[in-house]
CSV table of C-alpha atoms in Angstrom, one decimal:
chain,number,residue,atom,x,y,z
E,17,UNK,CA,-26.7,-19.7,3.9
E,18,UNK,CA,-30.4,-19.7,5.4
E,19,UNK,CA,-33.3,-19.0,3.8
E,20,UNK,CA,-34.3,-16.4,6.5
E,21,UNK,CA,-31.6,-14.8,8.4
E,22,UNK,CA,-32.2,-13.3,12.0
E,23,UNK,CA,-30.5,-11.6,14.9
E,24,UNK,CA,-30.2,-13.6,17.9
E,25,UNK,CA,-29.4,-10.6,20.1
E,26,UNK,CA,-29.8,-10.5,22.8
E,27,UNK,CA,-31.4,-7.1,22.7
E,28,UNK,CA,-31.9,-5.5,26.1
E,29,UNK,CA,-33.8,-2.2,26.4
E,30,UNK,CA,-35.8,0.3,29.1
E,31,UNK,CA,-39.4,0.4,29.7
E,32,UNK,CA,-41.4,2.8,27.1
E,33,UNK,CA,-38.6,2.1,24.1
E,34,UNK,CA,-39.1,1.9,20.7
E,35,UNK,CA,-37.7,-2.0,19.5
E,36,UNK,CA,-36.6,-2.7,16.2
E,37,UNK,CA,-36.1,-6.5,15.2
E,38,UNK,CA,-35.2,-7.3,11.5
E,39,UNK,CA,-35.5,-10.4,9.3
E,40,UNK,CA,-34.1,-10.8,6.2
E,41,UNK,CA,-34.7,-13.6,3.4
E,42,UNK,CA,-33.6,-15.1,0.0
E,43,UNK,CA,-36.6,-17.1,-1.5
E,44,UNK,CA,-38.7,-14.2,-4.1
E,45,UNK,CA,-42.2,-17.2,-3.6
E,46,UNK,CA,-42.2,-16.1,-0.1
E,47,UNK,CA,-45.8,-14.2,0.2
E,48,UNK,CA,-46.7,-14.6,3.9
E,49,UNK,CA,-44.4,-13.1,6.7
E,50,UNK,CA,-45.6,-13.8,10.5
E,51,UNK,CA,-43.9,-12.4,13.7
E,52,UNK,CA,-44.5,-15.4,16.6
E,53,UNK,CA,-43.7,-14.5,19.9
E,54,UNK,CA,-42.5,-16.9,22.3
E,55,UNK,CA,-42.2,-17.4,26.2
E,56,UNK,CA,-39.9,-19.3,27.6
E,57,UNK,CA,-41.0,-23.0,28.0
E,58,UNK,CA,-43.9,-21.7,25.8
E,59,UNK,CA,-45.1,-22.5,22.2
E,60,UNK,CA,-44.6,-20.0,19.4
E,61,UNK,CA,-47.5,-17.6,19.2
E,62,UNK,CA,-48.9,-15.5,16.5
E,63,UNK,CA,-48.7,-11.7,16.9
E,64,UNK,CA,-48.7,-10.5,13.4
E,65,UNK,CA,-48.9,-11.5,9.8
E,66,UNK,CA,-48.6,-9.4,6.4
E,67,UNK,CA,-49.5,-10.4,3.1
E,68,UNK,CA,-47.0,-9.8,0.3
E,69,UNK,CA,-45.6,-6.1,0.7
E,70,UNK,CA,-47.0,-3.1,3.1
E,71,UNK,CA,-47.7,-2.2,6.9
E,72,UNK,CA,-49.6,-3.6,9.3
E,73,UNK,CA,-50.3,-1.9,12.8
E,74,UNK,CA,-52.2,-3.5,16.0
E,75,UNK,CA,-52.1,-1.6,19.0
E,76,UNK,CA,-48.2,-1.3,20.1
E,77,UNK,CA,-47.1,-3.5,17.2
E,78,UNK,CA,-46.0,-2.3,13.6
E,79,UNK,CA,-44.7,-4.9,10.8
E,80,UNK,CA,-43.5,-4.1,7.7
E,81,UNK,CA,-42.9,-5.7,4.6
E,82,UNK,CA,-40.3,-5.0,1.7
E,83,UNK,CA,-40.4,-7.5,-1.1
E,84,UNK,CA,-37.7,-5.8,-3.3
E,85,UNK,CA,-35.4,-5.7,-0.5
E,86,UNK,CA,-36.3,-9.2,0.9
E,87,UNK,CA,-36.4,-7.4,4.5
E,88,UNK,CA,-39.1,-7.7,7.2
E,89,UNK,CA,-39.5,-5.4,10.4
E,90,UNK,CA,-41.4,-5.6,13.9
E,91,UNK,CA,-41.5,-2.3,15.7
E,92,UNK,CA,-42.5,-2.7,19.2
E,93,UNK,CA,-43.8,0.9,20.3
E,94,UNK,CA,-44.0,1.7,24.2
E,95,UNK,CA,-42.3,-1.3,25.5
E,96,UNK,CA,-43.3,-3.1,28.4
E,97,UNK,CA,-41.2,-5.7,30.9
E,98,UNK,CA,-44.2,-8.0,29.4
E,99,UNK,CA,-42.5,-7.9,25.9
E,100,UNK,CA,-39.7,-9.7,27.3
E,101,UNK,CA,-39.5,-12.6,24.7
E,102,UNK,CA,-38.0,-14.0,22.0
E,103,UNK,CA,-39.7,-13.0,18.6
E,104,UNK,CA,-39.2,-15.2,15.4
E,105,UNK,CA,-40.1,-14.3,12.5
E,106,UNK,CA,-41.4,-16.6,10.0
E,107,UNK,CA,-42.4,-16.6,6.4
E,108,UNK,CA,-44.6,-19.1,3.9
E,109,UNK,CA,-45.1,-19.6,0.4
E,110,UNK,CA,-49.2,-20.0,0.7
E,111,UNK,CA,-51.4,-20.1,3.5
E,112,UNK,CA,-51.7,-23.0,5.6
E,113,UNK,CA,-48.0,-24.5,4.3
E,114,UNK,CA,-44.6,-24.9,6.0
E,115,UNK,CA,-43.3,-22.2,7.9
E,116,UNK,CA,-39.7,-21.4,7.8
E,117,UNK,CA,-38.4,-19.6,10.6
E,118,UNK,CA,-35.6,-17.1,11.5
E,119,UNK,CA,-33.6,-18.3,14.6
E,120,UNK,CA,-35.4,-15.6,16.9
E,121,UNK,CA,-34.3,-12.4,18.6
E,122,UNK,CA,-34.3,-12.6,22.3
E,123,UNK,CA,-35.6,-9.5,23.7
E,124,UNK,CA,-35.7,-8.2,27.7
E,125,UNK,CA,-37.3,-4.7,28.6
E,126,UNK,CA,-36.5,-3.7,31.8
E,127,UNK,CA,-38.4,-1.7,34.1
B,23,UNK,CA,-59.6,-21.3,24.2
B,24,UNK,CA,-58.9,-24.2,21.6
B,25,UNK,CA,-55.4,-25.5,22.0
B,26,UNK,CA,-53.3,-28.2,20.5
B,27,UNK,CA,-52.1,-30.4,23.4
B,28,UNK,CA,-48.6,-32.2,23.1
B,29,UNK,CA,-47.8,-34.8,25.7
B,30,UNK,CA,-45.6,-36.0,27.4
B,31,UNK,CA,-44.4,-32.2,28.0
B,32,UNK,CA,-40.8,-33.8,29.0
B,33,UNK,CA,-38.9,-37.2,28.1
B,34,UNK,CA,-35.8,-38.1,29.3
B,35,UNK,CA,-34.4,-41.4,28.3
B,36,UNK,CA,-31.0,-43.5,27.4
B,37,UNK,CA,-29.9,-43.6,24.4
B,38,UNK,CA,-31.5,-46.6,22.1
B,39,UNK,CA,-34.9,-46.3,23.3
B,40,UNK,CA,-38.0,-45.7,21.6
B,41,UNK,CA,-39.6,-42.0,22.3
B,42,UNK,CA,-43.0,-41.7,21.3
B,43,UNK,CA,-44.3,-38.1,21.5
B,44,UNK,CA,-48.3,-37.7,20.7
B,45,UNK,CA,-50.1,-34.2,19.6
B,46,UNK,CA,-54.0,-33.6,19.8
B,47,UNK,CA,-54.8,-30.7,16.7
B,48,UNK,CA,-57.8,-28.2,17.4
B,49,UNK,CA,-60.4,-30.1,16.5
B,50,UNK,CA,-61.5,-29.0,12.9
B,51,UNK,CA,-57.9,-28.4,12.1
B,52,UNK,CA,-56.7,-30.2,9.1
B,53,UNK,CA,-52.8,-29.5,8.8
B,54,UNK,CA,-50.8,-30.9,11.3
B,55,UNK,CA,-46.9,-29.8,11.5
B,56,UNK,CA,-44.1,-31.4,13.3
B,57,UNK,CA,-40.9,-28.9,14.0
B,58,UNK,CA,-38.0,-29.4,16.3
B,59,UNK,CA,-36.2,-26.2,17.9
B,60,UNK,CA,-32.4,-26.7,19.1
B,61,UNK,CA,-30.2,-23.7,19.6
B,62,UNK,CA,-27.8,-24.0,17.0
B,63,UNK,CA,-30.8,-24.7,14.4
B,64,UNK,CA,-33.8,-22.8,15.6
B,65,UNK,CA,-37.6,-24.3,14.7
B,66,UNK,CA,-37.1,-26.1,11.6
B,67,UNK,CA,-40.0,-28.5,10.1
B,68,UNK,CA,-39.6,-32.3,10.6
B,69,UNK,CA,-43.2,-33.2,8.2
B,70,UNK,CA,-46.5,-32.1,8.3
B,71,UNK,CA,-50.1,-33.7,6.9
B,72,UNK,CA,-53.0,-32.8,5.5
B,73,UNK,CA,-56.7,-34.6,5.7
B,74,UNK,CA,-54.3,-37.2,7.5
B,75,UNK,CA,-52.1,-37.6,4.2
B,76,UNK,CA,-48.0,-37.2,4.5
B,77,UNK,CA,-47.1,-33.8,2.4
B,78,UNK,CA,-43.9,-33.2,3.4
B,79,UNK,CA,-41.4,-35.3,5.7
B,80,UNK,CA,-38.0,-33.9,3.9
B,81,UNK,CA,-37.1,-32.4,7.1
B,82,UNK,CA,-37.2,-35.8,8.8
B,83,UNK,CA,-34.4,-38.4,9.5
B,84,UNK,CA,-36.2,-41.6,7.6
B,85,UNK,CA,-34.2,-44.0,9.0
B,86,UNK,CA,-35.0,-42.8,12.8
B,87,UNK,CA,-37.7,-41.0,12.6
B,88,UNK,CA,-41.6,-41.8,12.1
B,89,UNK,CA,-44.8,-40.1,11.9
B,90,UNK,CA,-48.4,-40.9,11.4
B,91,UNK,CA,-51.7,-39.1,12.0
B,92,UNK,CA,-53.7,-42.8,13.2
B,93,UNK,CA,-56.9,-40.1,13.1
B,94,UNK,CA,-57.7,-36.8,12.9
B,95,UNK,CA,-57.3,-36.0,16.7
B,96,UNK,CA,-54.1,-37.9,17.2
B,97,UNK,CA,-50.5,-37.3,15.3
B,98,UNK,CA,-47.1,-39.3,16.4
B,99,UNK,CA,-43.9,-39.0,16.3
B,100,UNK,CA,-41.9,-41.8,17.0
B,101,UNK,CA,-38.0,-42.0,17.0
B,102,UNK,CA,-36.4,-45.5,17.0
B,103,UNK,CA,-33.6,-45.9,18.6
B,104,UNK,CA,-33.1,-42.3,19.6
B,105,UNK,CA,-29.5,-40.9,20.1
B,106,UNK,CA,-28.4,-38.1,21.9
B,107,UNK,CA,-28.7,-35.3,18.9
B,108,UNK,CA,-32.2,-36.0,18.6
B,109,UNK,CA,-32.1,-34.0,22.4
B,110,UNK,CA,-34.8,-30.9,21.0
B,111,UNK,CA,-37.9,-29.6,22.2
B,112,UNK,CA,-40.3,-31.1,19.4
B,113,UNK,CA,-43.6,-28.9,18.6
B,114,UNK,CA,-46.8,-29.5,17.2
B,115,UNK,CA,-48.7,-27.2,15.1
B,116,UNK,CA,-52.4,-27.4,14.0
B,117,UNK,CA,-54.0,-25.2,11.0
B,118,UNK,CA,-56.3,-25.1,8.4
B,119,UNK,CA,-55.0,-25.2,5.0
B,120,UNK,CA,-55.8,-26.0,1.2
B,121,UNK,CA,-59.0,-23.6,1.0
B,122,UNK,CA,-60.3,-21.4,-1.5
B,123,UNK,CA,-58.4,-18.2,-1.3
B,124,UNK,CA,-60.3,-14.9,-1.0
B,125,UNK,CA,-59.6,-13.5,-4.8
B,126,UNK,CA,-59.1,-10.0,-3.3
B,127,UNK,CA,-57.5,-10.4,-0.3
B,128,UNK,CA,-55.3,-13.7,0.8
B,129,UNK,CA,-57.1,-14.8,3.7
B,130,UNK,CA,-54.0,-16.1,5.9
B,131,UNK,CA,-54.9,-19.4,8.3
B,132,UNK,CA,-52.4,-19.3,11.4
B,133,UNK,CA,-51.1,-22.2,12.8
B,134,UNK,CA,-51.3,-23.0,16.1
B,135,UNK,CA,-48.5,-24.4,18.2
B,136,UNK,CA,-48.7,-26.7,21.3
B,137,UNK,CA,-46.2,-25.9,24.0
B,138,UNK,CA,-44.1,-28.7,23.0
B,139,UNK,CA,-42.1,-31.9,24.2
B,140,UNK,CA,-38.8,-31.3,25.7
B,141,UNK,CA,-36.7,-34.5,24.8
B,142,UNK,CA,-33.4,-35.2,26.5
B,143,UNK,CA,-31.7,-38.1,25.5
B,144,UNK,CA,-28.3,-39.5,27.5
């Protein structure tokens, strides 16, 4: 079994949705949990990260963070056909160590 | 915009030869991080440094697979000979790691990922 489990999808939904993508996990020293988002032919980049457990909200995007239950969230408010993207999640045990990564969600918003 | 350069941005070679695939960190940076990403396995970490030092290469076939930071704006990986599984798109990452925490609030240090070598091997 992984460490971090994710849904591939694909996840296909309208313009102006509300998106939902999920992580899960089995290592408790996990403290750091990161959303990347990623183009295709592009690098991983950062959109959010959350420290231990809590919520963290930047414009359109909303993670969340359950340590009891071992369970991440991104919610992706007002989608746009510029979200289209796979998002990984990833999670570390300190700050500036190995990332370990779920397998990504692929996501398409569609005008 | 600092950005961590990879090059060559795609390889394709026979099986048996030698791929070398080079990474320039953000200057400053002191963590560098190797990670592969294949569809059946997703990004998975091959070996990273810090201050130039090997931390972890676990994640790394020893017997194929080689990396070395020759100075802090240049990390390799090397794989000799290369077979066909080793086919990937191989990313560099650069961070800053190993500091003094903030005691109130854990002061998170992102890494930043190149846009990667995409490796074919026949």
């Amino acid at each position: 079994q992984k460490e971090v489990e994710q849904d591939p999808g694909p996840l296909s939904v309208p313009e102006g949705a509300i998106v939902s993508l999920n992580c899960t996990y089995s290592n408790s020293a996990f403290q750091y949990f990161m959303w990347y988002r990623q183009y295709s032919r592009k690098g991983p980049e950062l959109l959010m990260y959350t420290y231990s457990s809590g919520n963290k909200e930047d414009g359109r995007f909303t993670a969340q963070v359950d340590k009891s239950s071992k369970y991440i969230s991104l919610f992706i408010r007002d989608s746009q056909p510029s979200d289209s993207a796979t998002y990984l999640c990833a999670m570390s045990e300190t700050s500036g160590s190995r990332l370990t990564f779920g397998e990504g969600t692929q996501l398409t918003v569609n005008p | 915009d600092a950005r961590v350069t990879q090059t060559p941005r795609h390889k394709v070679t026979e099986m048996g030869q030698e791929v070398t695939m080079r990474c320039q960190p953000i200057l400053g940076h002191n963590t560098v991080f190797w990670y592969r990403q294949t569809m059946m396995q997703g990004l998975e970490l091959l070996a990273y440094f810090r201050n130039r030092a090997p931390l972890d290469d676990s994640g790394m076939p020893k017997d194929r697979f080689s990396a070395e930071m020759p100075d802090a704006t240049l990390a390799t990986l090397k794989i000799q000979p290369s077979e066909p599984r080793d086919s990937a798109v191989y990313f560099c990452a650069s961070g800053l790691g190993g500091l003094v925490r903030d005691r109130v609030r854990e002061v998170y240090q992102p890494q930043h990922f190149g846009d990667g070598t995409r490796l074919s091997i026949l």
